Coordinates of C-alpha atoms in Angstrom, one line a residue:
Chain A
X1 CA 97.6 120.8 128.1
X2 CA 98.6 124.4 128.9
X3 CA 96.4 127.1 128.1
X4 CA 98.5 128.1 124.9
X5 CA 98.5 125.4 123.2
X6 CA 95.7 124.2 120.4
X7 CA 94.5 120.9 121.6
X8 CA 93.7 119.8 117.8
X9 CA 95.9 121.5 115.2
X10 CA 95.0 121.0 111.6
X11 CA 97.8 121.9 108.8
X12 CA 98.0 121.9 105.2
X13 CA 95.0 118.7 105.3
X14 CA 94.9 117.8 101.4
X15 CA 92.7 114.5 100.1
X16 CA 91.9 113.4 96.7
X17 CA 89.8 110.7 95.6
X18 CA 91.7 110.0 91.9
X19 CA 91.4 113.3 90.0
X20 CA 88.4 114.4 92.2
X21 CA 89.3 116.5 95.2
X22 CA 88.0 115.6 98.2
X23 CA 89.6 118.5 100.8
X24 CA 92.3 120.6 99.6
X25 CA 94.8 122.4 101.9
X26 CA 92.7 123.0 105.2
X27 CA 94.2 124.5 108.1
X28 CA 92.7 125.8 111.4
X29 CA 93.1 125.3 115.1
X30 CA 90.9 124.4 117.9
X31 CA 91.0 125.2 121.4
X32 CA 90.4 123.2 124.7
X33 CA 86.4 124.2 125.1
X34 CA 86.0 125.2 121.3
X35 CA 83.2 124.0 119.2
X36 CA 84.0 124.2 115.8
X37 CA 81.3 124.0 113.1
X38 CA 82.0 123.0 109.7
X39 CA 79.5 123.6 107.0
X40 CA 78.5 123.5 103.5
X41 CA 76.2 121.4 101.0
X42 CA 76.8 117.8 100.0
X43 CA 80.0 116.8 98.3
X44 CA 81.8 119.9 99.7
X45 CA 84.6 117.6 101.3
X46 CA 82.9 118.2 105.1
X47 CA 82.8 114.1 105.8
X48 CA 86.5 114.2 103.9
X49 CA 87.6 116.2 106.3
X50 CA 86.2 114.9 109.3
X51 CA 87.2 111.7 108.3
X52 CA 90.7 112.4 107.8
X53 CA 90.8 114.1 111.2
X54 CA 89.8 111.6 112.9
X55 CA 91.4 108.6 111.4
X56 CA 89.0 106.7 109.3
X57 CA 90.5 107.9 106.0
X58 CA 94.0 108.8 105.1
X59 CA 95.0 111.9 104.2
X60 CA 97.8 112.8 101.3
X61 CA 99.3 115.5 102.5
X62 CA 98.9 117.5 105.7
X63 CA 98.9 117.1 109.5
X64 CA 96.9 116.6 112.3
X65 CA 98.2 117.6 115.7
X66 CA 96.3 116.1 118.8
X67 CA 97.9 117.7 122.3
X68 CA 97.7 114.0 123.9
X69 CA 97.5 113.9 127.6
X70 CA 101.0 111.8 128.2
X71 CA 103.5 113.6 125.2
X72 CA 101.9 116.7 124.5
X73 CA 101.3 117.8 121.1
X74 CA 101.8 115.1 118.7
X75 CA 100.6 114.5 114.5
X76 CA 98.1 111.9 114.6
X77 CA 98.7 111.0 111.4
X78 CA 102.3 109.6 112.1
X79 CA 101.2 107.3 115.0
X80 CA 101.3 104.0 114.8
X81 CA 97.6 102.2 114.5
X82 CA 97.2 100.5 117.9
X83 CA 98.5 104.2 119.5
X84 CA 95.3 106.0 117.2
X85 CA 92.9 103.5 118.4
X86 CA 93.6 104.1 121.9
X87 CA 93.3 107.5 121.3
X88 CA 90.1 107.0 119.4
X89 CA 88.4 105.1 122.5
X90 CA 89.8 106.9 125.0
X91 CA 90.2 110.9 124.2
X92 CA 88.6 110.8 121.0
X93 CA 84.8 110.0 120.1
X94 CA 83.2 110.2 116.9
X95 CA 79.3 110.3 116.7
X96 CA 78.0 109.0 113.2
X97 CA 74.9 110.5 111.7
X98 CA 73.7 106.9 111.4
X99 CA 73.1 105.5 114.8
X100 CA 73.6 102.0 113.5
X101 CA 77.1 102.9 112.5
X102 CA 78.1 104.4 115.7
X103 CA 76.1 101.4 117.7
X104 CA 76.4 97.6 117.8
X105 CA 72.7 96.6 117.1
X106 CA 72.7 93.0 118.5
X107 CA 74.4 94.1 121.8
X108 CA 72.3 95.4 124.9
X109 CA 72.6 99.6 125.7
X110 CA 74.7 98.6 128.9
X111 CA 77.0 96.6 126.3
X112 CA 77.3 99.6 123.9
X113 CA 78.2 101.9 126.8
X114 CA 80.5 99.5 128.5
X115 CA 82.3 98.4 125.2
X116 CA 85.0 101.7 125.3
X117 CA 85.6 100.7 129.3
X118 CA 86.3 97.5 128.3
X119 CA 88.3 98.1 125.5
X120 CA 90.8 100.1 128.1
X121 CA 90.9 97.8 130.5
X122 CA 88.0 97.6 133.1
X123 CA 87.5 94.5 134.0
X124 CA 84.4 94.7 136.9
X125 CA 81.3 94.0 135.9
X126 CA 80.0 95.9 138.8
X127 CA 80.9 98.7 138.0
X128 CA 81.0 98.7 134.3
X129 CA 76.9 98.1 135.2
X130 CA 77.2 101.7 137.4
X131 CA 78.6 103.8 134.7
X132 CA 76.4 102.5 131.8
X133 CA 73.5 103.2 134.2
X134 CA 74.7 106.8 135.4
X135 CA 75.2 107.4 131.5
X136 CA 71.9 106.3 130.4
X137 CA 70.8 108.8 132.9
X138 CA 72.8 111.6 131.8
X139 CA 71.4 111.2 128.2
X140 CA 67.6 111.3 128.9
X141 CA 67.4 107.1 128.5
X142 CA 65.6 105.1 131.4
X143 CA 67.6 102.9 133.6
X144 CA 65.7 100.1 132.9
X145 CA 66.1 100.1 129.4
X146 CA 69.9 99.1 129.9
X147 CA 69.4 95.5 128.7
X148 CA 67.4 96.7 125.6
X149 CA 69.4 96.1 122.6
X150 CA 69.0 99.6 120.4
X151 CA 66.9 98.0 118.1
X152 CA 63.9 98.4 120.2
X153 CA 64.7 102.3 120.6
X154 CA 63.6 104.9 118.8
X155 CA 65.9 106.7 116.6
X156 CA 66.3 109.9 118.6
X157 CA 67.2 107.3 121.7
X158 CA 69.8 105.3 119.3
X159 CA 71.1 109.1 118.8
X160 CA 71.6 109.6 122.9
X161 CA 73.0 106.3 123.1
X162 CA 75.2 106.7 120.7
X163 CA 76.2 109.7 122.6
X164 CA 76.7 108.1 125.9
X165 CA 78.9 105.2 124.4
X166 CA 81.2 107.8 123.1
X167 CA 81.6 110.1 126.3
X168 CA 81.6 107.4 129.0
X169 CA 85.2 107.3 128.9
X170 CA 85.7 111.2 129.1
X171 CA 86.6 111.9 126.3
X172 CA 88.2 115.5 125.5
X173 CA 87.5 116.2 121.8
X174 CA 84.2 114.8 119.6
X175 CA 83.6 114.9 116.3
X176 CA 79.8 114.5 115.1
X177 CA 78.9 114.0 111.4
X178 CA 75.4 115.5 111.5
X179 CA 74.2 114.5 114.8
X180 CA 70.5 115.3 114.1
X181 CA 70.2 114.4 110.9
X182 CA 67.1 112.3 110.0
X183 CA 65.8 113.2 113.5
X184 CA 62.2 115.2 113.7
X185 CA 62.4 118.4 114.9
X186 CA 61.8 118.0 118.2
X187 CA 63.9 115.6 119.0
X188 CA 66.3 116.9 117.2
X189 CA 65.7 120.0 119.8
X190 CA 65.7 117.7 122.4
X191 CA 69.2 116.2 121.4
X192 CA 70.7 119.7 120.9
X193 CA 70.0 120.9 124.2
X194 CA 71.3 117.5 125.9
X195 CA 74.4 117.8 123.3
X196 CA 74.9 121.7 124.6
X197 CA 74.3 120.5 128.0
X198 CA 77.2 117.9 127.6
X199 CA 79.7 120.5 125.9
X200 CA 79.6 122.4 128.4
X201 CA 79.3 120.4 131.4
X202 CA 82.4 118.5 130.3
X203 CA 84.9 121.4 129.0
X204 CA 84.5 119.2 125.5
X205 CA 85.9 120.4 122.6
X206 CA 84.2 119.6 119.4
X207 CA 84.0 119.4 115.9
X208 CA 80.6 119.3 114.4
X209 CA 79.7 118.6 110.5
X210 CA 76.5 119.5 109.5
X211 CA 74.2 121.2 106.4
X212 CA 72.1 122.2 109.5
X213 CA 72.7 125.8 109.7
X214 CA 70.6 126.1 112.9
X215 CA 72.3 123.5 114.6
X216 CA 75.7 125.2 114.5
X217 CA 74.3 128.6 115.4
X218 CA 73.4 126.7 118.3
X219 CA 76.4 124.7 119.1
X220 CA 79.3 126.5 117.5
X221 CA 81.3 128.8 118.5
X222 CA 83.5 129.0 115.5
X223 CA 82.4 128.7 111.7
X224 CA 84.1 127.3 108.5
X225 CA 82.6 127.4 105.2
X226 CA 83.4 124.8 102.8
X227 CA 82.9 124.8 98.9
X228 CA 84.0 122.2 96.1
X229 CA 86.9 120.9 98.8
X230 CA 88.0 124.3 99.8
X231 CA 87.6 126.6 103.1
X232 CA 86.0 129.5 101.5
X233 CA 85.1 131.3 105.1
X234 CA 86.1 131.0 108.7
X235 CA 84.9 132.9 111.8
X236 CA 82.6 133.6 114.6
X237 CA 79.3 131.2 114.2
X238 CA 77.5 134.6 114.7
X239 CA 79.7 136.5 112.5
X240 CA 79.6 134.5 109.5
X241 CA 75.6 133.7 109.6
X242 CA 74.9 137.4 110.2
X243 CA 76.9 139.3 108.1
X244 CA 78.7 136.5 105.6
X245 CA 81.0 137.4 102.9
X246 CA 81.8 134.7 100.7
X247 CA 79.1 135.1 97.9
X248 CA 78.6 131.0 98.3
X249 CA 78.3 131.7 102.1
X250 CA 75.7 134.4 101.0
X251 CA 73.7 131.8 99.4
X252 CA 74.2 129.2 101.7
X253 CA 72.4 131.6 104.7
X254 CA 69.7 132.9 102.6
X255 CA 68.7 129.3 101.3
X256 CA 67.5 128.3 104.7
X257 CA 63.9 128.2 105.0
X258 CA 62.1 130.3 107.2
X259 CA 59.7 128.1 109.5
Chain B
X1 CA 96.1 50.1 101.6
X2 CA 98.6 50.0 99.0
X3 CA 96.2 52.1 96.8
X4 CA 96.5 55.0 99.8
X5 CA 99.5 57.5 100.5
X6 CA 100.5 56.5 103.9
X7 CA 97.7 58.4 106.2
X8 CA 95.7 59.6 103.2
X9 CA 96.8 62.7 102.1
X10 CA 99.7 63.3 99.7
X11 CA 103.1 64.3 100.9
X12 CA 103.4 67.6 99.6
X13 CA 99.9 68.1 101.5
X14 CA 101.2 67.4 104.5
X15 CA 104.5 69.4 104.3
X16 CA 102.0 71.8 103.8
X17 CA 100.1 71.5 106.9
X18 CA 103.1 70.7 108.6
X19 CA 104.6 74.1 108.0
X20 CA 101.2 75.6 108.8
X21 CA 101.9 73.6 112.6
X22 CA 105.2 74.6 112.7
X23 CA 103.9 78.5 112.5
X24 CA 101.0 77.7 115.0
X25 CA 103.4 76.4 117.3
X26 CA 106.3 79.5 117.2
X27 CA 103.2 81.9 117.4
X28 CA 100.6 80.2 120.0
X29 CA 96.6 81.2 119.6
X30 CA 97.8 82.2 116.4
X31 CA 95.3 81.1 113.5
X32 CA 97.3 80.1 110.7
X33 CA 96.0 79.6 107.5
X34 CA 96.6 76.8 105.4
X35 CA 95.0 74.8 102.1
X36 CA 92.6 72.9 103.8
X37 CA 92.0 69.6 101.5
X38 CA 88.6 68.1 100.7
X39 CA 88.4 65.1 102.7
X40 CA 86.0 61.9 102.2
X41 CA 83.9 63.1 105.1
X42 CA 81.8 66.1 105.3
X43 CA 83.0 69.4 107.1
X44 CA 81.6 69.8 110.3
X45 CA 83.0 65.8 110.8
X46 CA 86.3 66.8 111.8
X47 CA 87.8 67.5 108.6
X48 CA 90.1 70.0 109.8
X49 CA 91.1 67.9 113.1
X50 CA 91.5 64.8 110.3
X51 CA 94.3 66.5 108.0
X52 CA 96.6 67.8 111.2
X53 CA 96.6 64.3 112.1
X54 CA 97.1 62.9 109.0
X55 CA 100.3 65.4 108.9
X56 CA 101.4 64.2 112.3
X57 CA 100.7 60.7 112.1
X58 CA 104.4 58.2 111.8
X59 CA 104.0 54.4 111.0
X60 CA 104.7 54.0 115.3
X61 CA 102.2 56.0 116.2
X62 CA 99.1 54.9 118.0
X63 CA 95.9 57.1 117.8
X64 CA 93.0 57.4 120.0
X65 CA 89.7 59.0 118.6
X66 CA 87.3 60.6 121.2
X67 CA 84.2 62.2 120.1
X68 CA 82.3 64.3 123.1
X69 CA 84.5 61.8 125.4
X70 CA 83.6 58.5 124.0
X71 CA 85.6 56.3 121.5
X72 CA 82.3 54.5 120.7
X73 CA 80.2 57.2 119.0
X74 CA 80.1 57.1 114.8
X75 CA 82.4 60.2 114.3
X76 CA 84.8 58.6 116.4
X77 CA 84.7 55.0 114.8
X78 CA 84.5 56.0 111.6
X79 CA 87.9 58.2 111.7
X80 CA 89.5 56.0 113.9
X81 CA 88.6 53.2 111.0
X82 CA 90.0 55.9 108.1
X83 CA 93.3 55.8 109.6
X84 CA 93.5 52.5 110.4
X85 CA 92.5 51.5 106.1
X86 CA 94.8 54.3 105.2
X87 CA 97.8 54.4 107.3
X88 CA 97.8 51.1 109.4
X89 CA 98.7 52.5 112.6
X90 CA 97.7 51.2 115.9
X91 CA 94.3 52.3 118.0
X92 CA 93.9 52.4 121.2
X93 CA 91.0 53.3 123.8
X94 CA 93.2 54.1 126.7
X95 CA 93.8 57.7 126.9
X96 CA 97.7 56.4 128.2
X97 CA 98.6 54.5 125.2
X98 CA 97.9 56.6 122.8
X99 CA 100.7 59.0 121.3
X100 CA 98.0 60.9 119.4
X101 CA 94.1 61.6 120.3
X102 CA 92.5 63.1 117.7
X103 CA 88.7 64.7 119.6
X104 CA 85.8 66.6 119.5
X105 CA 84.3 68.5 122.4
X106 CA 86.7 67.0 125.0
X107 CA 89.9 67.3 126.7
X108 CA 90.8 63.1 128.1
X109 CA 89.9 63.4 132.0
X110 CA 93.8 61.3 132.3
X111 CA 96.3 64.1 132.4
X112 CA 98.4 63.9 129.4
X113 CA 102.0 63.3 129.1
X114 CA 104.8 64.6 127.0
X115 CA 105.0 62.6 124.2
X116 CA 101.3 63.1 123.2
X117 CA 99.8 65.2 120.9
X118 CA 95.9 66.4 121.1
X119 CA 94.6 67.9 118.0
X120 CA 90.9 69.3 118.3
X121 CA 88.5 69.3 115.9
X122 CA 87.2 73.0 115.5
X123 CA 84.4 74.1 113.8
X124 CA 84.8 77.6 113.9
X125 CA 88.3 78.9 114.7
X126 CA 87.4 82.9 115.2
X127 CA 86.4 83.8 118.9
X128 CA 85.3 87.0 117.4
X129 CA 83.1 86.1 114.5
X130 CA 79.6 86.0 116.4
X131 CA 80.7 89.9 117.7
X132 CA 82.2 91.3 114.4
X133 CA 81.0 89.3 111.2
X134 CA 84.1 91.3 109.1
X135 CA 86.9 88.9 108.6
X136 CA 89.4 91.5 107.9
X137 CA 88.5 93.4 110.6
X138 CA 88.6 90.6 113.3
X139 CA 92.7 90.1 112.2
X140 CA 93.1 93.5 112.5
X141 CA 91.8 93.3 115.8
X142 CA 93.8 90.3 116.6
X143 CA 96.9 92.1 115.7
X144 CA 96.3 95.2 117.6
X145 CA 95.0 93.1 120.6
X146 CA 92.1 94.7 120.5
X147 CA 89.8 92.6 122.6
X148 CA 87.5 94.7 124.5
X149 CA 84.3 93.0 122.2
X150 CA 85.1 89.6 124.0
X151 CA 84.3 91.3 127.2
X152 CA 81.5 92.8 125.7
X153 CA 80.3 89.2 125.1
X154 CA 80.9 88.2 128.7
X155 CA 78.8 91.2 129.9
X156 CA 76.2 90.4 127.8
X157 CA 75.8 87.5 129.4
X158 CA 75.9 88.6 132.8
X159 CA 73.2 90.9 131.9
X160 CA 71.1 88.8 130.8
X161 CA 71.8 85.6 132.9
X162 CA 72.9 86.9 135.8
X163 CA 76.1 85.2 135.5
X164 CA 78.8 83.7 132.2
X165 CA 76.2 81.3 130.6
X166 CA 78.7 80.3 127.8
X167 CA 79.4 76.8 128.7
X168 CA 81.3 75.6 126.2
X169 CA 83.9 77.3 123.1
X170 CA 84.7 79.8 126.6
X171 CA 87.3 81.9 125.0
X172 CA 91.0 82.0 126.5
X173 CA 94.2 84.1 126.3
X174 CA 96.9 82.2 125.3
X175 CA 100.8 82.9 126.8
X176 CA 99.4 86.6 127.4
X177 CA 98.8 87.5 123.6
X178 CA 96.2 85.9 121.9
X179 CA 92.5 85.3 122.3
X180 CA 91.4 81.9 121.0
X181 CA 88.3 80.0 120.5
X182 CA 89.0 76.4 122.5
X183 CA 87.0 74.9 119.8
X184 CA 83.0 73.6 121.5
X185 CA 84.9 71.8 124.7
X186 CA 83.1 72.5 127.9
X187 CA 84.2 75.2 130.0
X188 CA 85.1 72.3 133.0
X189 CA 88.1 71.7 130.4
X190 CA 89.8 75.2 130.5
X191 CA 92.0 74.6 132.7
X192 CA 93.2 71.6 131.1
X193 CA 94.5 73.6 128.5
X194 CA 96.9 75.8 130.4
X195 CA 100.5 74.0 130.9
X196 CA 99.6 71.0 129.6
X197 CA 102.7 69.0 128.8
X198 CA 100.9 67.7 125.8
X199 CA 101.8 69.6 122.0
X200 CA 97.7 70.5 121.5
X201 CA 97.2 71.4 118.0
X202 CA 93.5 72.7 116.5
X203 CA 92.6 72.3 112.8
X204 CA 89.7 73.9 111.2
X205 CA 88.8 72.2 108.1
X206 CA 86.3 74.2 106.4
X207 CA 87.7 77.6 107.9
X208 CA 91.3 76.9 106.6
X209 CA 92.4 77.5 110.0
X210 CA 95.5 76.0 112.4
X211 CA 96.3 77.0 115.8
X212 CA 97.9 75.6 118.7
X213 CA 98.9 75.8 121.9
X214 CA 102.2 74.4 122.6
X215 CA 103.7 72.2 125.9
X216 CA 103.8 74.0 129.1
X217 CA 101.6 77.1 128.5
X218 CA 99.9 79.6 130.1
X219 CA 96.3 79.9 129.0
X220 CA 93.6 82.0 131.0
X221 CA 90.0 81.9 130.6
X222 CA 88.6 85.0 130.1
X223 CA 86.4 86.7 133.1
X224 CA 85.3 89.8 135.4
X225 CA 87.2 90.8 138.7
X226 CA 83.7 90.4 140.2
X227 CA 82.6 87.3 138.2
X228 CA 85.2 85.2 138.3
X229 CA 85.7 81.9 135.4
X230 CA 84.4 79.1 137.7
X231 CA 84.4 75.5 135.5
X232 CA 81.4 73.8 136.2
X233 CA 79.7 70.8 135.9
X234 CA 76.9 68.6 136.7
X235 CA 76.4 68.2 140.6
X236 CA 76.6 64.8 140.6
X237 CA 78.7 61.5 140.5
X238 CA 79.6 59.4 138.1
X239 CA 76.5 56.6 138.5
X240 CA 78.6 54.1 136.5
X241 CA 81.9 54.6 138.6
X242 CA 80.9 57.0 141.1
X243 CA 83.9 59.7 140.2
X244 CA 82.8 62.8 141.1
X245 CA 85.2 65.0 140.1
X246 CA 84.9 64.1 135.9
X247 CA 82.5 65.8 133.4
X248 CA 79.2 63.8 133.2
X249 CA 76.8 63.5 130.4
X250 CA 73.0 62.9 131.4
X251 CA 71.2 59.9 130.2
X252 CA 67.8 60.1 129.7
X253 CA 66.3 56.3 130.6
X254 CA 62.7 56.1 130.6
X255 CA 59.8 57.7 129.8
X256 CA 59.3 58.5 133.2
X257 CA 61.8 61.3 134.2
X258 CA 64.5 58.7 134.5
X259 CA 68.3 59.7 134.5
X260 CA 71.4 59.0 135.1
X261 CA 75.1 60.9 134.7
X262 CA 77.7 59.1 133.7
X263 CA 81.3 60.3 132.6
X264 CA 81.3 61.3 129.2
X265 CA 85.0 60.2 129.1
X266 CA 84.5 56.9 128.5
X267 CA 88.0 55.5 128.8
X268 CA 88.2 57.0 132.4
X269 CA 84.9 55.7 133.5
X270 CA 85.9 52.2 132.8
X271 CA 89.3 52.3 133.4
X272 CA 87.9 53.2 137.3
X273 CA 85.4 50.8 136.5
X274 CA 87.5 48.2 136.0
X275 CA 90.0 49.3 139.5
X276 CA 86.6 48.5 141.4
X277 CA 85.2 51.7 141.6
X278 CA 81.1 51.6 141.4
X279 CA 78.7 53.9 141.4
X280 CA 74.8 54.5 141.8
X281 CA 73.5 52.7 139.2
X282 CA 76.3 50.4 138.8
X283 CA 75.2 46.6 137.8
X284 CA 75.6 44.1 140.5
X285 CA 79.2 42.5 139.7
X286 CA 80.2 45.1 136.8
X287 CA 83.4 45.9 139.7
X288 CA 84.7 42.7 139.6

């Protein structure tokens, strides 16, 4: 966990679906702190990616390099299943653009936020109870709401609890697959600010997919453009948005409405 | 009886199921799958509980039926009559005598000794399958040990009960490994379970399931540091023999709010009965 080393380092990442490319060849690093934005239009190989990062799909070729808190760096992709799955509740979270995806609908908020305790071992019910409710609070979501089950929330609430059932156990990096998507404006505002709140507040590093230009120019610090499966631009969020140079990148700024 | 295979079922069914045991036993909690038969009863009557004792029956054995406690309810006749039409064994009521119980819903209040067998009928086999409908999923999760959801269950309950309202089917860990369902037997039985010198075998008939827990193991209810497993019961005695440390069923007796407990194990109620225990509501010269 030195200051030199990448905490996630992405190599040579490669996924086909049959003939059809999914991600070819992607390679970048991300720093402890980093937010790393990852944009382009549908069927560009964004969700691919994620989800060979994190775990959910396999990748053919490539490597992902995790600097885990006990070994140091180590490829993710080589560990054995239970090892990932501890890493995926405990320094990992993944935040679905579907709430229901992320949540589990017939179980109380206090449950969903308790589940990744429980799944490492606490075993108090006390105080399981005191960190669902100090979580709750953290994301904006009334205390006494804890034995609601998520179906009685709104969908920008489902969002923030699906938030706080991911960070409760501290986690160090977070991947979000369009965090606001299908969220009205304002609460998709609302859920920015709490998200850059969070970020920062915690040292997270993250890595956010999105067609939402305006939500990585608000989150990211870093950029990467993605076309038909391929990285067609990396750089600074500001950099690339202001002055991009990929032609598709070109496009891809000036196609956003102007409110 | 001559138009029967000894205890019903075929041979090579019964190798089957054997095998299928024999797995359960080497890998205990384990749920074993195995080509559950159809059976001239309907699942949900034990079908599952039926064919592991049909495997494990021998001509010298003598089998005791219990259904919620009682040898005396129809499920409990009516397999106790199968076996004896199809394999001619002996039956018994007392929970000592017999070399194998078949049950529902009940562990025998008698401790049980080493040369018995308990097989349990089980409905539904997966402890999981209320929390995570996905089959597939819930053996991966077995097989990674992955069993933070059951604690999600528990504190579910807690939050909305105040304390562990599941009574009955309270899942276990078995020898440290895996979580198991102890089939619907009130939570007042748990401890039963663990380090029983009794082989206790659980068959699943329409879920294709066998597990088991074999002689002399550890199994450990599942709980929170600060809500600990307590097995309960009714607060009351026995009003037929006055025991006040068995699992009671209420009676309802009137119209008029009229009750009384007695044992649901009904060999041990009159086995006490009969060594001149009464209780409550016990008739005048019923000791004697």
């Amino acid at each position: 966990m030195s200051g030199d080393t990448p905490l996630l380092s992405v190599r040579g990442l490669t996924k086909s679906y049959g003939t059809r490319l999914g991600c070819a060849d992607v390679t970048f690093d991300l720093w402890p702190g980093e937010v790393m934005g990852i944009v382009g239009e549908s069927g560009s190989g964004k969700s691919t990616l994620l989800g060979c990062m994190a775990g959910h799909l396999a990748p053919d070729a490539g490597a992902v390099v995790f600097d885990t808190r006990a070994d140091g760096p180590r490829d993710v992709l080589a560990m054995s299943e239970p090892e990932r799955r501890m890493l995926a509740r405990t320094d990992w979270a993944f935040v679905h653009q579907n709430p229901r995806d992320g949540l589990r609908m017939g179980v109380s908020a206090g449950g969903n936020v308790g589940e990744r305790l429980m799944a490492v071992g606490a075993r108090h019910y006390g105080q399981i109870r005191a960190q669902a409710v100090d979580w709750l609070d953290r994301v904006e979501i009334a205390a006494d709401r804890i034995d609601d089950r998520p179906r009685q929330f709104s969908g920008g609430m489902q969002q923030r609890l699906q938030i706080a059932r991911n960070l409760v156990t501290g986690p160090r990096l977070v991947f979000m697959d369009e965090p606001t998507g299908g969220l009205d404006v304002s609460v998709q505002a609302r859920l920015l600010d709490l998200l850059r709140g969070l970020v920062r507040q915690m040292g997270l590093s993250a890595v956010i997919v999105t067609h939402d230009l305006a939500v990585v120019r608000l989150l990211a610090d870093r950029l990467m453009v993605m076309k038909d499966g391929l990285v067609v631009e990396t750089g600074l969020t500001d950099q690339v948005l202001d002055d991009p140079q990929h032609a598709y990148t070109q496009l891809l700024v000036a196609s956003v409405l102007q409110a | 009886m001559s138009n029967y295979n000894f205890a019903y079922l075929d041979e090579g069914t019964k190798r089957m199921i054997r095998r299928a045991i024999l797995k359960a036993v080497a890998v205990p909690g384990y749920q074993v799958p195995f080509a559950s038969r159809e059976m001239p009863m309907p699942y949900g009557w034990g079908t599952g509980g039926v064919q592991v004792t049909a495997a494990c029956l021998t001509p010298e054995d003598t089998l005791k039926v219990i259904d919620q406690g009682a040898d005396d309810t129809t499920n409990a006749v009516s397999i106790r009559k199968f076996f004896q039409r199809t394999a001619g064994v002996a039956v018994t009521e007392r929970t000592l005598e017999a070399s194998i119980i078949q049950t529902r819903h009940r562990i025998p209040e008698t401790p049980l000794g080493p040369d018995q067998i308990l097989v349990y009928q089980v409905p539904i086999p997966e402890p999981l399958r209320f929390l995570e409908p996905r089959e597939t999923e819930t053996r991966r999760m077995h097989a990674l040990q992955d069993y933070g959801l059951m604690h999600v269950k528990l504190y579910e309950d807690i939050a909305r009960n105040g304390e562990i309202a599941t009574s009955y089917a309270y899942p276990v860990t078995v020898a440290g490994r895996y979580v198991m369902d102890p089939s619907p037997i009130p939570k007042f039985d748990n401890p039963k379970l663990s380090d029983s010198p009794a082989l206790q075998l659980f068959g699943a008939g329409r879920e294709q399931r066998i597990y088991a827990v074999p002689p002399h193991t550890r199994v450990v209810s599942l709980d929170f540091e600060d809500h600990p497993f307590v097995a309960s019961k009714a607060p009351h005695a026995c009003d037929l023999c006055g025991d006040e440390g068995s699992y009671l069923d209420e009676v309802i007796t009137d119209d008029a709010g009229g009750r009384m407990f007695v044992c649901s194990d009904t060999d041990h109620c009159a086995t006490r009965r009969a060594a001149g225990h009464a209780g409550r509501l016990a008739p005048v010269g019923d000791a004697a």
